[in-house]
Amino acid sequence: MKQQHVIVFLPAHNEEGAIGDVIRRIPRHFHPDVEVSVLVIDDGSTDRTAEAAQEAGADYICRWPENRGLGAAVRRGLEECVRLGADIGVMIDADNEYPPEQIPDLLAPIFAGEADYTIGSRFLGTIRGMKWHRRLGNYAFTWLQSLLLGQRLYDGQSGMRAFSRQAMEEAEIIHDYNYAQVLTLNLVRKGFRLKEVPIRYQVRTTGRSFIKFTAYMTAVIPAIWKEMRRPVTKAVIDRKAHLLSLERERYCS
């Protein structure tokens, strides 16, 4: 059985207070045929984000001297995963709002050959503590994605996702500010199978969000329009590329 190299990448901007805990909680030995590495994309942090990541055990760190935006950081993360030889890439925010312990759950549909792209869904899991305006924004943008794709989605803005190698190679993020909507629209339109996995959400206790409502609306809506007007070519997908036995007795402690 083919060994699978999983790279977990964290886009991060001024997250020194949280990133170390996130990295230390990433499961490294949950299956004998899975090797896990950690990559950090430090998007122009002015604090000790990179140092905290290295101290916590990150295997690779890519540092930018200035902030380029979350979309640019995720794009670079996907590119680096491919360059470093990852079979599967997992993205998780560095702010400690998402559960690293559930990375194996996120990978399971890809290992089972049921999906090429998975999203950790807070709205299928738990969203206790999420501010009402963020919850309404999530509902609105997720409804829009569902409408455009003709496929029911529950959490289109989640910061926890997994990608087959082919999905990483084909993914296109057409703007730097954010990635969430255009990435899903791009991959699903190309024929990649999406599955949402319930996850537990917790409110961040350190740092602050750099997403602003006005900037989000003025940047994301035009990007969605641009993405939907672009022609895409359907990918010929290898649905057996990452098959892995998920029998409970094969898991390591």
Coordinates of N, CA, C and O in Angstrom, one line a residue, residues 99-215:
P99 N -10.3 22.6 15.1 CA -9.7 21.5 15.9 C -8.7 20.7 15.1 O -9.1 19.8 14.3
P100 N -7.4 20.8 15.4 CA -6.4 20.0 14.7 C -6.6 18.5 14.9 O -6.3 17.7 14.0
E101 N -7.2 18.2 16.1 CA -7.4 16.7 16.3 C -8.3 16.1 15.3 O -8.3 14.9 15.2
Q102 N -9.1 16.9 14.6 CA -10.1 16.3 13.7 C -9.5 16.2 12.2 O -10.2 15.9 11.3
I103 N -8.2 16.5 12.1 CA -7.6 16.4 10.7 C -7.8 15.0 10.2 O -8.2 14.8 9.0
P104 N -7.7 13.9 10.9 CA -8.0 12.5 10.4 C -9.4 12.4 9.9 O -9.7 11.7 8.9
D105 N -10.4 13.1 10.5 CA -11.8 13.0 10.1 C -11.9 13.7 8.7 O -12.6 13.3 7.8
L106 N -11.2 14.8 8.5 CA -11.2 15.6 7.3 C -10.6 14.8 6.1 O -11.0 14.9 5.0
L107 N -9.6 13.9 6.5 CA -8.9 13.1 5.5 C -9.7 11.9 5.1 O -9.5 11.3 4.0
A108 N -10.5 11.4 6.0 CA -11.1 10.1 5.8 C -11.9 9.9 4.4 O -11.7 8.9 3.8
P109 N -12.7 10.9 4.0 CA -13.4 10.8 2.7 C -12.4 10.7 1.5 O -12.7 10.1 0.5
I110 N -11.3 11.4 1.6 CA -10.3 11.3 0.5 C -9.6 9.9 0.5 O -9.5 9.3 -0.5
F111 N -9.3 9.4 1.7 CA -8.7 8.1 1.8 C -9.6 7.0 1.3 O -9.2 5.9 0.8
A112 N -10.9 7.2 1.5 CA -12.0 6.3 1.2 C -12.3 6.4 -0.3 O -13.2 5.6 -0.8
G113 N -11.8 7.3 -1.0 CA -12.1 7.5 -2.4 C -13.5 8.1 -2.7 O -14.0 8.1 -3.8
E114 N -14.0 8.8 -1.6 CA -15.3 9.4 -1.7 C -15.3 10.9 -2.1 O -16.3 11.5 -2.5
A115 N -14.2 11.5 -2.0 CA -14.0 13.0 -2.2 C -12.6 13.3 -2.6 O -11.7 12.6 -2.4
D116 N -12.5 14.5 -3.3 CA -11.2 15.0 -3.6 C -10.8 16.3 -2.9 O -9.7 16.7 -2.9
Y117 N -11.9 16.8 -2.2 CA -11.8 18.1 -1.6 C -12.8 18.1 -0.4 O -13.9 17.8 -0.6
T118 N -12.3 18.3 0.8 CA -13.2 18.3 2.0 C -13.1 19.6 2.7 O -12.1 20.3 2.7
I119 N -14.2 19.9 3.3 CA -14.3 21.2 4.1 C -14.8 20.8 5.5 O -15.8 20.0 5.7
G120 N -14.1 21.3 6.6 CA -14.6 21.1 7.9 C -15.7 22.1 8.2 O -15.6 23.3 8.2
S121 N -16.9 21.5 8.4 CA -18.1 22.3 8.5 C -18.5 22.6 10.0 O -18.8 21.7 10.7
R122 N -18.4 23.9 10.4 CA -18.8 24.3 11.7 C -20.4 24.2 11.9 O -20.9 23.9 12.9
F123 N -21.1 24.4 10.8 CA -22.5 24.4 10.9 C -23.1 23.0 10.9 O -24.3 22.9 11.2
L124 N -22.4 22.0 10.5 CA -22.8 20.6 10.7 C -22.3 20.1 12.0 O -22.7 19.0 12.5
G125 N -21.3 20.8 12.6 CA -20.8 20.4 13.9 C -21.3 21.4 15.0 O -22.4 21.4 15.4
T126 N -20.3 22.2 15.5 CA -20.7 23.2 16.6 C -20.2 24.6 16.2 O -19.1 24.7 15.7
I127 N -21.1 25.6 16.5 CA -20.7 27.0 16.2 C -20.9 27.8 17.4 O -21.1 29.0 17.3
R128 N -21.0 27.2 18.6 CA -21.3 28.0 19.8 C -20.3 29.1 20.0 O -19.0 28.9 19.9
G129 N -20.7 30.3 20.2 CA -19.9 31.4 20.5 C -19.6 32.3 19.3 O -19.0 33.4 19.4
M130 N -19.9 31.8 18.1 CA -19.7 32.6 16.9 C -20.6 33.9 16.9 O -21.8 33.8 17.2
K131 N -20.0 35.0 16.7 CA -20.7 36.3 16.7 C -21.8 36.3 15.6 O -21.7 35.7 14.6
W132 N -23.0 36.9 16.0 CA -24.1 36.9 15.1 C -23.9 37.4 13.7 O -24.4 36.9 12.7
H133 N -23.1 38.5 13.6 CA -22.9 39.1 12.3 C -22.0 38.2 11.4 O -22.2 38.1 10.2
R134 N -21.1 37.4 12.1 CA -20.3 36.5 11.3 C -21.1 35.3 10.9 O -21.0 34.8 9.8
R135 N -22.0 34.9 11.8 CA -22.9 33.8 11.4 C -23.8 34.1 10.2 O -24.0 33.4 9.3
L136 N -24.4 35.3 10.3 CA -25.2 35.8 9.1 C -24.4 35.9 7.8 O -24.9 35.5 6.8
G137 N -23.2 36.4 7.9 CA -22.4 36.5 6.8 C -22.1 35.2 6.2 O -22.1 35.0 4.9
N138 N -21.8 34.2 7.1 CA -21.5 32.8 6.6 C -22.7 32.2 5.9 O -22.6 31.6 4.9
Y139 N -23.9 32.4 6.5 CA -25.1 31.9 5.9 C -25.3 32.5 4.5 O -25.6 31.8 3.5
A140 N -25.1 33.8 4.4 CA -25.4 34.5 3.1 C -24.4 34.0 2.0 O -24.9 33.7 0.9
F141 N -23.1 34.0 2.3 CA -22.2 33.6 1.3 C -22.2 32.1 1.0 O -22.0 31.7 -0.2
T142 N -22.6 31.3 2.0 CA -22.7 29.9 1.7 C -23.9 29.6 0.8 O -23.9 28.8 -0.1
W143 N -25.0 30.3 1.1 CA -26.2 30.2 0.3 C -25.9 30.6 -1.2 O -26.4 29.9 -2.1
L144 N -25.1 31.7 -1.4 CA -24.8 32.1 -2.7 C -24.0 31.0 -3.4 O -24.2 30.7 -4.6
Q145 N -23.0 30.4 -2.7 CA -22.2 29.4 -3.4 C -23.1 28.2 -3.7 O -22.9 27.6 -4.8
S146 N -24.0 27.8 -2.8 CA -24.9 26.7 -3.1 C -25.7 27.0 -4.3 O -25.9 26.1 -5.2
L147 N -26.2 28.2 -4.4 CA -27.0 28.6 -5.6 C -26.2 28.5 -6.9 O -26.7 27.9 -7.9
L148 N -25.0 29.0 -6.9 CA -24.2 29.0 -8.1 C -23.8 27.6 -8.5 O -23.6 27.4 -9.7
L149 N -23.5 26.7 -7.6 CA -23.1 25.4 -7.9 C -24.2 24.4 -8.0 O -23.9 23.3 -8.5
G150 N -25.4 24.7 -7.6 CA -26.5 23.7 -7.6 C -26.2 22.6 -6.7 O -26.6 21.4 -6.9
Q151 N -25.5 22.9 -5.6 CA -25.1 21.8 -4.6 C -25.2 22.4 -3.2 O -24.7 23.5 -3.0
R152 N -25.9 21.7 -2.3 CA -26.1 22.2 -1.0 C -24.8 22.3 -0.2 O -24.1 21.3 0.0
L153 N -24.4 23.4 0.3 CA -23.2 23.6 1.1 C -23.7 24.2 2.5 O -24.7 24.8 2.6
Y154 N -22.9 23.9 3.5 CA -23.3 24.4 4.9 C -22.3 25.4 5.5 O -22.7 26.2 6.3
D155 N -21.0 25.3 5.0 CA -20.0 26.2 5.6 C -19.0 26.6 4.6 O -17.9 26.0 4.5
G156 N -19.4 27.5 3.7 CA -18.5 27.9 2.6 C -17.3 28.7 3.0 O -16.4 28.9 2.2
Q157 N -17.2 29.2 4.3 CA -16.1 30.0 4.7 C -15.2 29.4 5.7 O -14.3 30.0 6.2
S158 N -15.3 28.1 5.8 CA -14.5 27.4 6.8 C -13.0 27.5 6.5 O -12.5 27.5 5.4
G159 N -12.2 27.6 7.6 CA -10.8 27.7 7.5 C -10.0 26.4 7.7 O -8.9 26.4 8.1
M160 N -10.7 25.3 7.5 CA -10.2 24.0 7.6 C -10.6 23.1 6.4 O -11.8 22.8 6.3
R161 N -9.6 22.7 5.6 CA -9.9 22.1 4.3 C -8.8 21.1 4.0 O -7.7 21.2 4.4
A162 N -9.2 20.1 3.2 CA -8.2 19.1 2.7 C -8.3 18.9 1.2 O -9.4 19.0 0.7
F163 N -7.2 18.6 0.5 CA -7.2 18.6 -0.9 C -6.4 17.4 -1.4 O -5.3 17.1 -0.9
S164 N -6.9 16.6 -2.4 CA -6.1 15.6 -3.0 C -5.0 16.4 -3.8 O -5.0 17.6 -4.0
R165 N -3.9 15.6 -4.2 CA -2.8 16.3 -4.9 C -3.4 16.9 -6.2 O -3.0 18.0 -6.6
Q166 N -4.2 16.1 -6.9 CA -4.7 16.7 -8.2 C -5.5 17.9 -7.9 O -5.5 18.9 -8.7
A167 N -6.3 18.0 -6.9 CA -7.1 19.2 -6.6 C -6.1 20.4 -6.3 O -6.4 21.5 -6.7
M168 N -5.0 20.1 -5.6 CA -4.0 21.2 -5.3 C -3.4 21.7 -6.6 O -3.2 22.9 -6.8
E169 N -3.1 20.7 -7.5 CA -2.5 21.1 -8.8 C -3.4 21.9 -9.7 O -3.0 22.8 -10.4
E170 N -4.7 21.7 -9.6 CA -5.7 22.3 -10.4 C -6.3 23.6 -9.8 O -6.9 24.4 -10.5
A171 N -6.1 23.8 -8.5 CA -6.8 24.9 -7.8 C -6.3 26.2 -8.3 O -5.1 26.4 -8.4
E172 N -7.2 27.1 -8.5 CA -6.9 28.5 -8.9 C -7.6 29.5 -7.9 O -8.8 29.4 -7.7
I173 N -6.8 30.4 -7.3 CA -7.4 31.4 -6.4 C -7.1 32.7 -7.1 O -5.9 33.1 -7.2
I174 N -8.1 33.4 -7.6 CA -7.9 34.5 -8.5 C -7.7 35.9 -7.8 O -7.6 36.9 -8.5
H175 N -7.8 35.9 -6.5 CA -7.5 37.2 -5.9 C -6.8 37.0 -4.5 O -6.8 35.9 -4.0
D176 N -6.1 38.0 -4.0 CA -5.2 37.8 -2.9 C -5.9 38.0 -1.6 O -5.5 37.5 -0.5
Y177 N -7.0 38.8 -1.5 CA -7.6 39.2 -0.3 C -8.2 37.9 0.5 O -7.9 37.8 1.7
N178 N -8.9 37.1 -0.2 CA -9.5 35.9 0.4 C -9.6 34.8 -0.6 O -9.4 35.0 -1.8
Y179 N -9.8 33.6 -0.1 CA -9.8 32.5 -1.0 C -11.1 31.6 -1.0 O -11.4 30.9 -1.9
A180 N -11.9 31.7 0.1 CA -12.9 30.7 0.4 C -13.9 30.4 -0.7 O -14.1 29.3 -1.1
Q181 N -14.5 31.4 -1.2 CA -15.6 31.2 -2.2 C -15.0 30.8 -3.5 O -15.5 29.8 -4.1
V182 N -14.0 31.6 -4.0 CA -13.6 31.3 -5.4 C -12.9 30.0 -5.5 O -13.0 29.3 -6.5
L183 N -12.2 29.5 -4.4 CA -11.6 28.2 -4.5 C -12.6 27.1 -4.6 O -12.4 26.2 -5.4
T184 N -13.6 27.1 -3.8 CA -14.7 26.1 -3.9 C -15.4 26.1 -5.3 O -15.6 25.1 -5.9
L185 N -15.7 27.3 -5.7 CA -16.4 27.4 -7.0 C -15.5 26.9 -8.1 O -15.9 26.2 -9.0
N186 N -14.2 27.2 -8.0 CA -13.2 26.7 -9.1 C -13.1 25.2 -9.1 O -13.2 24.6 -10.2
L187 N -12.9 24.6 -7.9 CA -12.7 23.1 -7.9 C -14.0 22.4 -8.2 O -13.9 21.4 -9.0
V188 N -15.1 22.8 -7.7 CA -16.3 22.0 -8.0 C -16.7 22.2 -9.4 O -17.2 21.2 -10.1
R189 N -16.5 23.3 -10.0 CA -16.8 23.5 -11.4 C -15.9 22.6 -12.3 O -16.3 22.3 -13.4
K190 N -14.7 22.3 -11.8 CA -13.8 21.5 -12.6 C -14.1 20.0 -12.4 O -13.4 19.1 -13.0
G191 N -15.1 19.7 -11.5 CA -15.5 18.3 -11.4 C -15.0 17.6 -10.1 O -15.2 16.4 -9.9
F192 N -14.2 18.3 -9.3 CA -13.7 17.7 -8.1 C -14.9 17.5 -7.1 O -15.7 18.4 -6.9
R193 N -14.9 16.3 -6.4 CA -16.0 16.0 -5.5 C -15.7 16.6 -4.1 O -14.7 16.3 -3.5
L194 N -16.7 17.3 -3.7 CA -16.6 18.0 -2.4 C -17.5 17.3 -1.3 O -18.6 16.9 -1.6
K195 N -16.9 17.1 -0.1 CA -17.7 16.6 1.0 C -17.4 17.4 2.2 O -16.2 17.8 2.5
E196 N -18.4 17.8 3.0 CA -18.3 18.5 4.2 C -18.2 17.5 5.4 O -19.0 16.5 5.4
V197 N -17.4 17.8 6.3 CA -17.2 17.0 7.5 C -17.5 17.8 8.8 O -16.9 18.9 8.9
P198 N -18.3 17.3 9.7 CA -18.6 18.1 10.9 C -17.4 18.3 11.8 O -16.6 17.4 12.0
I199 N -17.2 19.5 12.2 CA -16.1 19.8 13.1 C -16.6 20.6 14.3 O -17.7 21.3 14.3
R200 N -15.8 20.7 15.3 CA -16.1 21.5 16.5 C -15.4 22.9 16.3 O -14.2 23.0 16.0
Y201 N -16.1 23.9 16.6 CA -15.6 25.3 16.5 C -15.4 25.9 17.9 O -16.3 25.7 18.8
Q202 N -14.4 26.7 18.1 CA -14.3 27.5 19.3 C -13.8 28.9 19.0 O -13.1 29.1 18.0
V203 N -14.3 29.9 19.7 CA -13.9 31.3 19.5 C -12.5 31.5 19.8 O -12.0 31.0 20.8
R204 N -11.8 32.3 19.0 CA -10.4 32.6 19.2 C -10.2 33.3 20.6 O -11.1 34.1 21.0
T205 N -9.1 33.0 21.3 CA -8.9 33.7 22.5 C -7.6 34.6 22.5 O -7.3 35.3 23.4
T206 N -6.9 34.5 21.3 CA -5.7 35.4 21.2 C -5.8 36.0 19.8 O -6.5 35.6 18.9
G207 N -5.1 37.1 19.6 CA -5.0 37.8 18.3 C -6.4 38.4 17.9 O -7.3 38.5 18.7
R208 N -6.5 38.7 16.6 CA -7.7 39.3 16.1 C -7.8 39.0 14.6 O -6.9 38.8 13.9
S209 N -9.1 39.0 14.2 CA -9.3 38.7 12.8 C -9.0 40.0 12.0 O -9.3 41.1 12.4
F210 N -8.4 39.8 10.8 CA -8.0 40.9 9.9 C -9.0 41.0 8.8 O -8.8 41.8 7.9
I211 N -10.1 40.2 8.8 CA -11.1 40.3 7.8 C -12.1 41.5 8.1 O -12.7 41.5 9.2
K212 N -12.2 42.5 7.3 CA -13.1 43.6 7.5 C -14.3 43.5 6.6 O -14.2 43.1 5.4
F213 N -15.5 43.8 7.1 CA -16.8 43.6 6.4 C -16.8 44.3 5.1 O -17.1 43.7 4.0
T214 N -16.4 45.6 5.1 CA -16.5 46.4 3.9 C -15.5 45.9 2.8 O -15.9 45.7 1.6
A215 N -14.3 45.6 3.3 CA -13.3 45.1 2.3 C -13.7 43.7 1.8 O -13.5 43.4 0.6

